[in-house]
Amino acid sequence: DDDSMFGKASALIVAVGTVADDAPPQKGTSFQTWLFGYELPDTLMVITATNVVFVTSQKKGTILETAKLPGDAIPFEVLKRTKDENHNADLFAKAVQAIAGSNDGKTIGVVAKDRFDGKFITEWKSAIEKSGKKFDEVDISGGIATLMAVKDEDELRSVRLAGKLCSIYMKDYFVPEMSDILDEDRKVKHSKLSRDMEDALLDGKSKKIKYPQEITPDLADWAYPPIVQSGGKYDLRFSAESNNETLEEGAIICLLGIRYKSYYANIGRTYLINPDKDQEKNYRFLLELQKYVISNLKDGITCKEAYGKAVAYIESKRPDLKDVFLKNCGFGIGVEFRDMHYTLSPKSNKVLKAGMTINVVIGFQGIQDETNKKKKSYSLILSDTVKINGGNEAPQIFTDVSKDPNEAFMYLVSSWKDAQVGSLDV
């Protein structure tokens, strides 16, 4: 209803073609998934003031004809392509006419950063050029983000179950495996541990994992390969890779993101093996800060305000950590792993609402360690997927793995010089 969400566009265009396998996620594809539960490549959607027009293949057209759009009062027309190029050109011409006849027909809303290619997109661009019509363009990415941000009960269930899977793999796979590796003094590469976790979900045969009845493992996939880091080299971005160095004591970080029924959740934990007093102190503050940030995520607060409160808290309690604090406190998560429009950072004025889900990420990158000449620095991170509630109700955390120091601090007997046999006390 609020045309300012879409830059006062006369019509909205979501044109989805093909992308390379290694291309970043495209918002147009996410919008399709949100609307229909499917990704529909080589499909054009034109939303006008009075109706919705689709141009797509015969098979996908049949799927769309049986779909129920949000707000069933919206009339929509499905134009099905064939192998006849003249017929297909006529369909695109009809779509252009629908745009020109919507409101003043001068401004189209597009997803500016989407980068699709292929024959379908080429033909669509050609149809606009051949029409001789000139349209101004405005970016509607932020408006689509707002539409998708507040989740209904089915969506929240999928995010919750994705969060439960993240928790299961952290608690029942990573932590016991990490403990055994250290306890037995085995040399296991970060990349090997990551790959084994990845395979456990993909083949569904791991004896370590017991799935609750409400979860169908076949509907789950990784958001990114599990990230495992230790030994003084840390990259707290979700695009980071687990390197080929071996797991070792100190600060051990694990980040896991899982997609379930098209919806994402994420978890991140830091475990400190034989921590010194400064490491323990900094972790306890990290946990304190994360609890504070989550407590502020209430209906009506802006992303910018949430981040500002975090920075002010650091300045008042631990100003020595301000320079190593991450540049944001997380982001919106759901049908997209990362909704950049809802990043908890100084740049976003987006307002958080009840029913939104946020991947809260609190981290310190590169804390100097004066006592360790070999590693020189370490990093700490905690990440949880939370749902914002209404009124003064506290946010609900969907990722349930203890962050208590009693669980996060571990002490290896084998590291004591007078010990002959290694074991792990947790």
Short mmCIF file of C-alpha atoms in Angstrom, two decimals:
data_model
loop_
_atom_site.label_atom_id
_atom_site.label_comp_id
_atom_site.label_asym_id
_atom_site.label_seq_id
_atom_site.Cartn_x
_atom_site.Cartn_y
_atom_site.Cartn_z
CA ASP A 1 0.00 0.00 0.00
CA ASP A 2 2.91 2.34 0.61
CA ASP A 3 4.16 3.36 -2.83
CA SER A 4 7.25 4.94 -1.26
CA MET A 5 8.46 1.37 -0.58
CA PHE A 6 8.83 1.00 -4.32
CA GLY A 7 10.02 4.47 -5.29
CA LYS A 8 6.62 5.47 -6.73
CA ALA A 9 7.13 3.02 -9.61
CA SER A 10 4.31 2.68 -12.16
CA ALA A 11 4.94 -1.07 -12.38
CA LEU A 12 7.28 -3.56 -10.71
CA ILE A 13 9.45 -5.90 -12.79
CA VAL A 14 11.04 -9.10 -11.48
CA ALA A 15 12.86 -10.78 -14.36
CA VAL A 16 14.66 -13.99 -13.40
CA GLY A 17 16.98 -15.65 -15.89
CA THR A 18 19.94 -17.94 -15.29
CA VAL A 19 22.99 -17.39 -13.08
CA ALA A 20 26.35 -19.07 -12.72
CA ASP A 21 26.60 -21.72 -10.00
CA ASP A 22 29.04 -19.58 -8.01
CA ALA A 23 26.99 -16.37 -8.32
CA PRO A 24 25.74 -14.74 -5.11
CA PRO A 25 22.04 -15.17 -4.25
CA GLN A 26 19.70 -12.98 -6.32
CA LYS A 27 16.81 -11.16 -4.65
CA GLY A 28 14.48 -11.89 -7.56
CA THR A 29 14.90 -15.62 -6.97
CA SER A 30 14.33 -15.17 -3.23
CA PHE A 31 11.15 -13.22 -3.98
CA GLN A 32 9.87 -16.09 -6.12
CA THR A 33 10.63 -18.57 -3.35
CA TRP A 34 8.82 -16.37 -0.84
CA LEU A 35 5.75 -16.07 -3.08
CA PHE A 36 5.47 -19.59 -4.48
CA GLY A 37 7.85 -21.88 -2.62
CA TYR A 38 9.72 -22.45 -5.90
CA GLU A 39 12.60 -20.98 -7.84
CA LEU A 40 11.35 -20.22 -11.36
CA PRO A 41 14.24 -19.40 -13.72
CA ASP A 42 13.41 -17.82 -17.07
CA THR A 43 10.28 -16.19 -15.69
CA LEU A 44 9.14 -12.57 -15.94
CA MET A 45 6.73 -11.09 -13.41
CA VAL A 46 5.16 -7.69 -14.10
CA ILE A 47 3.13 -6.22 -11.24
CA THR A 48 0.91 -3.38 -12.45
CA ALA A 49 -1.65 -1.20 -10.70
CA THR A 50 -4.44 -3.64 -11.59
CA ASN A 51 -2.97 -7.09 -12.17
CA VAL A 52 0.09 -9.35 -12.40
CA VAL A 53 1.42 -10.67 -15.71
CA PHE A 54 3.79 -13.65 -15.98
CA VAL A 55 5.79 -14.76 -19.00
CA THR A 56 7.25 -18.23 -18.54
CA SER A 57 7.47 -21.77 -19.90
CA GLN A 58 4.52 -24.13 -20.34
CA LYS A 59 5.44 -26.26 -17.31
CA LYS A 60 6.15 -23.34 -14.97
CA GLY A 61 3.03 -21.61 -16.24
CA THR A 62 0.94 -24.56 -15.07
CA ILE A 63 2.58 -24.31 -11.62
CA LEU A 64 1.77 -20.59 -11.46
CA GLU A 65 -1.85 -21.14 -12.52
CA THR A 66 -2.39 -23.43 -9.54
CA ALA A 67 -0.56 -21.14 -7.11
CA LYS A 68 -2.34 -18.86 -4.69
CA LEU A 69 -0.83 -15.41 -4.56
CA PRO A 70 -0.90 -13.51 -1.26
CA GLY A 71 -4.15 -11.57 -1.42
CA ASP A 72 -6.25 -13.77 -3.68
CA ALA A 73 -8.14 -10.73 -5.01
CA ILE A 74 -5.19 -9.90 -7.32
CA PRO A 75 -6.01 -10.99 -10.88
CA PHE A 76 -3.10 -12.49 -12.76
CA GLU A 77 -2.41 -13.65 -16.28
CA VAL A 78 0.06 -16.36 -17.28
CA LEU A 79 1.56 -16.09 -20.76
CA LYS A 80 3.24 -19.36 -21.78
CA ARG A 81 6.21 -19.47 -24.13
CA THR A 82 6.63 -22.07 -26.86
CA LYS A 83 9.35 -22.87 -29.40
CA ASP A 84 7.85 -20.28 -31.77
CA GLU A 85 10.07 -17.18 -31.47
CA ASN A 86 7.43 -14.88 -32.96
CA HIS A 87 4.89 -16.08 -30.40
CA ASN A 88 7.39 -15.49 -27.60
CA ALA A 89 8.17 -11.98 -28.89
CA ASP A 90 4.42 -11.20 -28.83
CA LEU A 91 4.23 -12.29 -25.18
CA PHE A 92 7.02 -9.93 -24.18
CA ALA A 93 5.34 -7.15 -26.21
CA LYS A 94 2.15 -7.72 -24.17
CA ALA A 95 4.18 -7.41 -20.98
CA VAL A 96 5.65 -4.10 -22.17
CA GLN A 97 2.14 -2.84 -22.96
CA ALA A 98 0.99 -3.83 -19.46
CA ILE A 99 3.81 -1.71 -18.00
CA ALA A 100 2.99 1.26 -20.22
CA GLY A 101 -0.68 1.08 -19.22
CA SER A 102 -0.02 1.00 -15.46
CA ASN A 103 -0.44 4.38 -13.73
CA ASP A 104 1.54 6.92 -15.76
CA GLY A 105 3.65 4.17 -17.33
CA LYS A 106 6.89 6.11 -16.96
CA THR A 107 8.79 4.49 -14.10
CA ILE A 108 9.57 0.81 -13.58
CA GLY A 109 10.76 -0.75 -10.37
CA VAL A 110 13.60 -3.25 -10.83
CA VAL A 111 15.92 -5.25 -8.59
CA ALA A 112 19.02 -3.23 -9.41
CA LYS A 113 21.73 -5.59 -8.16
CA ASP A 114 20.34 -8.81 -9.65
CA ARG A 115 22.61 -10.12 -12.39
CA PHE A 116 20.77 -12.61 -14.56
CA ASP A 117 21.72 -13.60 -18.08
CA GLY A 118 20.71 -16.16 -20.71
CA LYS A 119 18.50 -16.12 -23.80
CA PHE A 120 15.33 -15.30 -21.85
CA ILE A 121 16.77 -12.08 -20.38
CA THR A 122 18.30 -11.09 -23.72
CA GLU A 123 14.91 -11.44 -25.43
CA TRP A 124 13.17 -9.47 -22.68
CA LYS A 125 15.63 -6.56 -22.94
CA SER A 126 15.27 -6.66 -26.72
CA ALA A 127 11.47 -6.45 -26.43
CA ILE A 128 11.73 -3.25 -24.37
CA GLU A 129 14.12 -1.71 -26.90
CA LYS A 130 11.95 -2.66 -29.88
CA SER A 131 8.87 -1.13 -28.21
CA GLY A 132 10.49 2.29 -28.45
CA LYS A 133 9.31 3.10 -24.92
CA LYS A 134 11.68 4.74 -22.48
CA PHE A 135 11.23 3.89 -18.81
CA ASP A 136 12.96 5.45 -15.85
CA GLU A 137 14.19 2.83 -13.37
CA VAL A 138 14.06 2.78 -9.56
CA ASP A 139 15.47 0.09 -7.28
CA ILE A 140 12.77 -1.88 -5.43
CA SER A 141 15.14 -4.18 -3.51
CA GLY A 142 14.40 -2.42 -0.21
CA GLY A 143 10.65 -2.70 -0.75
CA ILE A 144 10.89 -6.42 -1.47
CA ALA A 145 13.05 -6.83 1.64
CA THR A 146 10.35 -5.13 3.72
CA LEU A 147 7.66 -7.40 2.26
CA MET A 148 9.62 -10.54 3.11
CA ALA A 149 10.94 -9.46 6.51
CA VAL A 150 7.93 -10.20 8.74
CA LYS A 151 7.31 -13.96 8.76
CA ASP A 152 4.02 -15.83 9.04
CA GLU A 153 3.69 -18.93 11.25
CA ASP A 154 4.75 -21.39 8.53
CA GLU A 155 7.84 -19.33 7.75
CA LEU A 156 8.75 -19.00 11.43
CA ARG A 157 8.41 -22.77 11.85
CA SER A 158 10.89 -23.33 9.01
CA VAL A 159 13.38 -20.84 10.51
CA ARG A 160 12.91 -22.45 13.94
CA LEU A 161 13.59 -25.94 12.56
CA ALA A 162 16.61 -24.66 10.63
CA GLY A 163 17.83 -23.24 13.95
CA LYS A 164 17.20 -26.57 15.65
CA LEU A 165 19.32 -28.31 12.99
CA CYS A 166 22.12 -25.77 13.50
CA SER A 167 21.98 -26.51 17.23
CA ILE A 168 22.02 -30.28 16.71
CA TYR A 169 25.09 -30.13 14.49
CA MET A 170 26.91 -27.81 16.88
CA LYS A 171 26.02 -29.69 20.06
CA ASP A 172 25.93 -33.31 18.88
CA TYR A 173 28.54 -33.27 16.12
CA PHE A 174 31.06 -30.44 16.37
CA VAL A 175 31.58 -30.21 20.14
CA PRO A 176 32.07 -33.97 20.76
CA GLU A 177 34.29 -34.28 17.68
CA MET A 178 36.38 -31.27 18.69
CA SER A 179 36.72 -32.66 22.23
CA ASP A 180 37.79 -36.10 20.99
CA ILE A 181 40.37 -34.64 18.58
CA LEU A 182 41.96 -32.56 21.33
CA ASP A 183 41.66 -35.25 23.97
CA GLU A 184 43.35 -37.84 21.75
CA ASP A 185 45.88 -35.29 20.44
CA ARG A 186 44.95 -36.14 16.82
CA LYS A 187 46.08 -33.98 13.93
CA VAL A 188 42.89 -33.07 12.07
CA LYS A 189 42.69 -30.22 9.57
CA HIS A 190 39.98 -27.58 9.88
CA SER A 191 38.96 -28.38 6.30
CA LYS A 192 38.57 -32.10 7.11
CA LEU A 193 36.35 -31.38 10.12
CA SER A 194 34.27 -28.99 8.00
CA ARG A 195 33.92 -31.50 5.17
CA ASP A 196 32.92 -34.33 7.52
CA MET A 197 30.18 -32.16 9.05
CA GLU A 198 29.01 -31.12 5.60
CA ASP A 199 28.81 -34.73 4.43
CA ALA A 200 26.94 -35.82 7.55
CA LEU A 201 23.99 -33.59 6.66
CA LEU A 202 24.12 -34.23 2.93
CA ASP A 203 24.19 -38.04 3.12
CA GLY A 204 22.03 -38.23 6.24
CA LYS A 205 23.84 -41.33 7.55
CA SER A 206 25.84 -39.97 10.49
CA LYS A 207 25.39 -42.04 13.63
CA LYS A 208 26.18 -38.94 15.70
CA ILE A 209 22.97 -37.19 14.66
CA LYS A 210 19.48 -38.07 15.86
CA TYR A 211 16.82 -36.00 14.10
CA PRO A 212 13.59 -35.03 15.89
CA GLN A 213 10.40 -36.37 14.30
CA GLU A 214 9.37 -32.89 13.17
CA ILE A 215 12.45 -32.60 10.91
CA THR A 216 12.77 -34.20 7.47
CA PRO A 217 16.54 -34.28 6.76
CA ASP A 218 16.01 -34.37 2.97
CA LEU A 219 14.60 -30.81 3.19
CA ALA A 220 17.84 -29.47 4.72
CA ASP A 221 21.01 -28.11 3.13
CA TRP A 222 23.99 -26.02 4.18
CA ALA A 223 23.90 -22.25 3.75
CA TYR A 224 27.70 -22.39 3.36
CA PRO A 225 30.35 -25.02 4.15
CA PRO A 226 30.80 -25.20 7.96
CA ILE A 227 33.54 -22.83 9.12
CA VAL A 228 36.09 -24.11 11.66
CA GLN A 229 39.03 -21.93 12.73
CA SER A 230 41.75 -22.03 15.38
CA GLY A 231 45.46 -21.37 15.82
CA GLY A 232 45.60 -17.59 15.49
CA LYS A 233 44.21 -17.23 11.94
CA TYR A 234 40.60 -16.04 11.98
CA ASP A 235 38.20 -14.63 9.41
CA LEU A 236 34.77 -13.88 10.88
CA ARG A 237 33.03 -13.42 7.52
CA PHE A 238 30.51 -16.07 6.44
CA SER A 239 32.35 -16.32 3.13
CA ALA A 240 35.45 -17.56 4.96
CA GLU A 241 36.83 -21.03 4.32
CA SER A 242 38.16 -23.59 6.77
CA ASN A 243 41.90 -23.77 6.05
CA ASN A 244 44.19 -26.81 5.88
CA GLU A 245 45.90 -26.19 9.20
CA THR A 246 45.23 -28.53 12.11
CA LEU A 247 42.81 -27.88 14.96
CA GLU A 248 44.66 -26.68 18.04
CA GLU A 249 44.00 -25.32 21.49
CA GLY A 250 43.33 -21.65 22.17
CA ALA A 251 40.26 -20.00 20.65
CA ILE A 252 38.29 -22.40 18.45
CA ILE A 253 35.48 -20.94 16.34
CA CYS A 254 32.69 -22.81 14.57
CA LEU A 255 30.04 -21.18 12.35
CA LEU A 256 27.12 -23.21 10.95
CA GLY A 257 24.30 -22.06 8.67
CA ILE A 258 21.49 -24.39 7.53
CA ARG A 259 18.57 -23.95 5.12
CA TYR A 260 15.37 -25.88 5.86
CA LYS A 261 12.39 -25.74 3.51
CA SER A 262 13.87 -22.64 1.85
CA TYR A 263 14.48 -20.76 5.14
CA TYR A 264 17.84 -20.15 6.80
CA ALA A 265 19.17 -20.05 10.35
CA ASN A 266 22.70 -19.61 11.69
CA ILE A 267 24.73 -20.32 14.79
CA GLY A 268 28.26 -19.41 15.86
CA ARG A 269 30.21 -20.44 18.94
CA THR A 270 33.67 -19.88 20.37
CA TYR A 271 35.33 -22.47 22.60
CA LEU A 272 38.41 -21.55 24.62
CA ILE A 273 40.85 -24.37 25.31
CA ASN A 274 43.16 -23.67 28.26
CA PRO A 275 42.25 -19.96 28.21
CA ASP A 276 44.28 -17.39 30.11
CA LYS A 277 42.59 -14.84 32.38
CA ASP A 278 42.33 -12.17 29.68
CA GLN A 279 40.68 -14.58 27.24
CA GLU A 280 38.19 -15.64 29.90
CA LYS A 281 37.46 -11.99 30.74
CA ASN A 282 36.95 -11.05 27.09
CA TYR A 283 34.67 -14.02 26.41
CA ARG A 284 32.53 -13.20 29.44
CA PHE A 285 32.14 -9.66 28.13
CA LEU A 286 31.30 -10.96 24.65
CA LEU A 287 28.50 -13.04 26.16
CA GLU A 288 27.30 -10.08 28.26
CA LEU A 289 27.29 -7.86 25.16
CA GLN A 290 25.38 -10.38 23.06
CA LYS A 291 22.69 -10.71 25.73
CA TYR A 292 22.42 -6.91 25.83
CA VAL A 293 22.13 -6.60 22.03
CA ILE A 294 19.44 -9.30 21.85
CA SER A 295 17.48 -7.69 24.68
CA ASN A 296 17.27 -4.46 22.64
CA LEU A 297 15.75 -6.12 19.57
CA LYS A 298 12.19 -4.95 20.12
CA ASP A 299 9.41 -3.98 17.74
CA GLY A 300 10.06 -0.39 16.57
CA ILE A 301 13.83 -0.08 17.04
CA THR A 302 15.87 0.73 13.93
CA CYS A 303 18.87 -1.31 12.80
CA LYS A 304 21.05 1.77 13.31
CA GLU A 305 19.81 2.23 16.89
CA ALA A 306 20.48 -1.42 17.75
CA TYR A 307 24.08 -1.13 16.57
CA GLY A 308 24.56 2.24 18.27
CA LYS A 309 23.46 0.81 21.62
CA ALA A 310 26.03 -1.98 21.23
CA VAL A 311 28.85 0.46 20.54
CA ALA A 312 27.80 2.69 23.46
CA TYR A 313 27.80 -0.36 25.75
CA ILE A 314 31.36 -1.25 24.68
CA GLU A 315 32.50 2.35 25.16
CA SER A 316 31.11 2.42 28.69
CA LYS A 317 32.26 -1.05 29.80
CA ARG A 318 35.25 -2.10 27.68
CA PRO A 319 36.51 0.74 25.49
CA ASP A 320 39.70 -1.24 24.88
CA LEU A 321 37.67 -3.60 22.66
CA LYS A 322 35.95 -0.97 20.53
CA ASP A 323 38.54 -1.05 17.74
CA VAL A 324 38.24 -4.83 17.28
CA PHE A 325 34.43 -4.91 17.36
CA LEU A 326 32.80 -6.07 14.10
CA LYS A 327 31.30 -3.43 11.80
CA ASN A 328 27.77 -4.82 12.29
CA CYS A 329 25.81 -6.89 14.82
CA GLY A 330 24.14 -9.21 12.31
CA PHE A 331 21.39 -9.05 9.71
CA GLY A 332 17.94 -10.18 8.70
CA ILE A 333 17.67 -13.88 7.90
CA GLY A 334 14.88 -15.98 6.40
CA VAL A 335 14.26 -16.91 2.77
CA GLU A 336 17.58 -15.11 2.20
CA PHE A 337 20.58 -16.03 4.32
CA ARG A 338 21.60 -12.40 4.55
CA ASP A 339 19.18 -9.53 3.94
CA MET A 340 21.57 -6.61 3.63
CA HIS A 341 18.75 -4.08 4.00
CA TYR A 342 18.24 -5.24 7.59
CA THR A 343 21.90 -5.19 8.62
CA LEU A 344 22.38 -4.03 12.22
CA SER A 345 24.87 -1.32 11.29
CA PRO A 346 25.24 2.48 11.40
CA LYS A 347 23.96 2.73 7.81
CA SER A 348 20.51 1.09 8.02
CA ASN A 349 17.40 3.03 9.02
CA LYS A 350 15.14 0.00 8.56
CA VAL A 351 12.69 -0.51 11.43
CA LEU A 352 12.55 -3.92 13.10
CA LYS A 353 9.08 -5.41 13.54
CA ALA A 354 7.54 -8.28 15.47
CA GLY A 355 7.77 -11.47 13.44
CA MET A 356 11.14 -10.64 11.88
CA THR A 357 14.09 -13.00 12.31
CA ILE A 358 17.65 -11.74 12.81
CA ASN A 359 21.00 -13.51 12.75
CA VAL A 360 22.65 -11.72 15.67
CA VAL A 361 26.44 -11.74 15.25
CA ILE A 362 28.66 -10.32 17.99
CA GLY A 363 32.38 -10.59 17.48
CA PHE A 364 35.82 -9.23 18.21
CA GLN A 365 38.31 -9.66 15.37
CA GLY A 366 42.04 -9.77 16.14
CA ILE A 367 42.36 -9.21 19.89
CA GLN A 368 46.07 -8.79 20.66
CA ASP A 369 47.51 -11.55 22.84
CA GLU A 370 50.68 -10.24 24.44
CA THR A 371 51.32 -13.51 26.30
CA ASN A 372 51.42 -15.66 23.15
CA LYS A 373 54.36 -14.87 20.86
CA LYS A 374 53.37 -17.57 18.38
CA LYS A 375 49.73 -16.66 17.73
CA LYS A 376 49.87 -12.94 18.63
CA SER A 377 46.10 -12.47 18.33
CA TYR A 378 42.78 -14.30 18.57
CA SER A 379 39.13 -13.67 17.74
CA LEU A 380 35.83 -14.33 19.48
CA ILE A 381 32.33 -14.65 18.04
CA LEU A 382 28.81 -15.61 19.11
CA SER A 383 25.94 -15.89 16.66
CA ASP A 384 22.29 -16.82 17.18
CA THR A 385 19.10 -16.69 15.15
CA VAL A 386 16.37 -14.83 17.02
CA LYS A 387 12.76 -13.88 16.43
CA ILE A 388 11.55 -10.40 17.38
CA ASN A 389 8.37 -10.37 19.47
CA GLY A 390 5.78 -7.68 20.07
CA GLY A 391 5.54 -5.25 22.98
CA ASN A 392 8.11 -5.76 25.72
CA GLU A 393 8.37 -9.50 25.19
CA ALA A 394 11.98 -10.69 24.94
CA PRO A 395 13.17 -12.04 21.58
CA GLN A 396 12.96 -15.80 21.10
CA ILE A 397 16.25 -17.57 20.39
CA PHE A 398 15.99 -20.39 17.84
CA THR A 399 19.55 -21.70 18.30
CA ASP A 400 19.86 -23.50 21.62
CA VAL A 401 23.48 -24.35 22.43
CA SER A 402 24.94 -23.24 25.75
CA LYS A 403 27.29 -20.25 25.72
CA ASP A 404 27.94 -20.43 29.45
CA PRO A 405 31.65 -20.19 30.33
CA ASN A 406 31.35 -23.54 32.12
CA GLU A 407 30.60 -25.05 28.70
CA ALA A 408 32.76 -22.78 26.55
CA PHE A 409 35.98 -23.07 28.60
CA MET A 410 37.79 -26.40 28.39
CA TYR A 411 40.99 -27.46 30.11
CA LEU A 412 43.32 -30.05 28.60
CA VAL A 413 45.24 -32.06 31.18
CA SER A 414 47.71 -32.99 28.43
CA SER A 415 48.85 -29.38 28.23
CA TRP A 416 50.26 -29.51 31.74
CA LYS A 417 53.96 -30.26 31.58
CA ASP A 418 53.93 -32.89 34.30
CA ALA A 419 51.05 -34.89 32.77
CA GLN A 420 51.82 -38.14 30.96
CA VAL A 421 48.35 -38.89 29.60
CA GLY A 422 46.05 -36.38 27.92
CA SER A 423 42.37 -36.07 28.77
CA LEU A 424 39.74 -33.40 28.52
CA ASP A 425 37.85 -31.97 31.45
CA VAL A 426 34.75 -30.07 30.42
#
